[in-house]
Amino acid sequence: MTLYTTLADHDLVAFLKDGDKTAFTEIYNRYKGLLYIHAFNRLRNQQEADDVVHELFTTLWTKREDMFLKTHLSGYLYQAIRNRIIDVISHKKVESAYMVSLQHFIDKSEAVTDHLVRENELAALIEKEISALPPKMREVFELSRKANLSHREIAAKLDLSEMTVKKHVNNALKILRGKFGLLTVLLYISHH
């Protein structure tokens, strides 16, 4: 019987790659404390430090067969925990920026309301121009942009060739771009 606590890291990794749960447990017991201390020193939050350590070991187990060590196991684990810490810190920065942005949005709600009124007016103008398209072109365009059907699906539904569908969509976009400009049309399409 193998005494796992006496094995070197590279032996434990070999057993781990073969799916040996006892080797995994030994790696976990050997490194969890050090990795937690490192994570806690950087994050200053027990729950986040616990989470990154557990996430690391979960990934270590699920991706054990694909694991390739360029260095010692300790270096690999240290780098992996460092990357996870950086991800958490980056996520916090994004979250913080989002909260600042949200507060700014709330503070500027009157400007937003004015913007929405203009956006709705523009959408109504674009809808008016879409309804002025030739009937078949309009039908194809609306199926493409509003119903989100592929050219193939539209062709099958309307008994047309895919090339004809593509031509109708391109012509409709060309007409709308000519009237409103590319950016306006793209913004409108992305909202519908």
Short mmCIF file of N, CA and C in Angstrom, two decimals, residues 130 133-147 149 154 157-158 160 168-169:
data_model
loop_
_atom_site.label_atom_id
_atom_site.label_comp_id
_atom_site.label_asym_id
_atom_site.label_seq_id
_atom_site.Cartn_x
_atom_site.Cartn_y
_atom_site.Cartn_z
N ILE A 130 -39.44 51.23 -43.45
CA ILE A 130 -39.52 49.79 -43.70
C ILE A 130 -40.87 49.45 -44.33
N LEU A 133 -41.01 49.94 -48.04
CA LEU A 133 -40.25 49.05 -48.92
C LEU A 133 -41.22 48.24 -49.78
N PRO A 134 -40.76 47.79 -50.96
CA PRO A 134 -41.62 46.91 -51.76
C PRO A 134 -42.07 45.72 -50.90
N PRO A 135 -43.31 45.25 -51.10
CA PRO A 135 -43.90 44.24 -50.21
C PRO A 135 -43.02 43.01 -49.95
N LYS A 136 -42.49 42.38 -50.97
CA LYS A 136 -41.71 41.15 -50.78
C LYS A 136 -40.41 41.47 -50.04
N MET A 137 -39.77 42.59 -50.39
CA MET A 137 -38.53 43.00 -49.73
C MET A 137 -38.81 43.27 -48.25
N ARG A 138 -39.92 43.95 -47.97
CA ARG A 138 -40.29 44.26 -46.59
C ARG A 138 -40.51 42.97 -45.81
N GLU A 139 -41.25 42.03 -46.39
CA GLU A 139 -41.55 40.78 -45.72
C GLU A 139 -40.26 40.01 -45.40
N VAL A 140 -39.37 39.93 -46.38
CA VAL A 140 -38.09 39.23 -46.17
C VAL A 140 -37.27 39.94 -45.10
N PHE A 141 -37.19 41.26 -45.17
CA PHE A 141 -36.41 42.04 -44.21
C PHE A 141 -36.94 41.86 -42.79
N GLU A 142 -38.25 41.92 -42.62
CA GLU A 142 -38.83 41.78 -41.29
C GLU A 142 -38.62 40.37 -40.74
N LEU A 143 -38.71 39.36 -41.60
CA LEU A 143 -38.44 37.99 -41.14
C LEU A 143 -36.98 37.84 -40.72
N SER A 144 -36.10 38.53 -41.44
CA SER A 144 -34.68 38.45 -41.13
C SER A 144 -34.33 39.21 -39.85
N ARG A 145 -34.78 40.45 -39.74
CA ARG A 145 -34.34 41.31 -38.65
C ARG A 145 -35.24 41.29 -37.42
N LYS A 146 -36.51 41.05 -37.60
CA LYS A 146 -37.41 41.07 -36.44
C LYS A 146 -37.71 39.66 -35.94
N ALA A 147 -37.87 38.70 -36.84
CA ALA A 147 -38.14 37.33 -36.43
C ALA A 147 -36.84 36.53 -36.27
N LEU A 149 -34.94 35.08 -38.40
CA LEU A 149 -34.84 33.86 -39.19
C LEU A 149 -33.61 33.94 -40.09
N ILE A 154 -35.99 31.68 -44.18
CA ILE A 154 -36.88 32.59 -44.92
C ILE A 154 -37.15 32.03 -46.31
N LYS A 157 -39.63 29.28 -46.03
CA LYS A 157 -40.95 29.78 -45.63
C LYS A 157 -41.67 30.48 -46.78
N LEU A 158 -40.91 31.24 -47.58
CA LEU A 158 -41.52 32.04 -48.65
C LEU A 158 -41.36 31.41 -50.04
N LEU A 160 -38.59 30.87 -51.79
CA LEU A 160 -37.65 31.68 -52.58
C LEU A 160 -36.28 31.02 -52.50
N HIS A 168 -32.77 40.64 -51.25
CA HIS A 168 -33.82 41.48 -50.64
C HIS A 168 -33.31 42.15 -49.37
N VAL A 169 -32.64 41.39 -48.50
CA VAL A 169 -32.13 41.94 -47.24
C VAL A 169 -31.08 43.01 -47.52
#
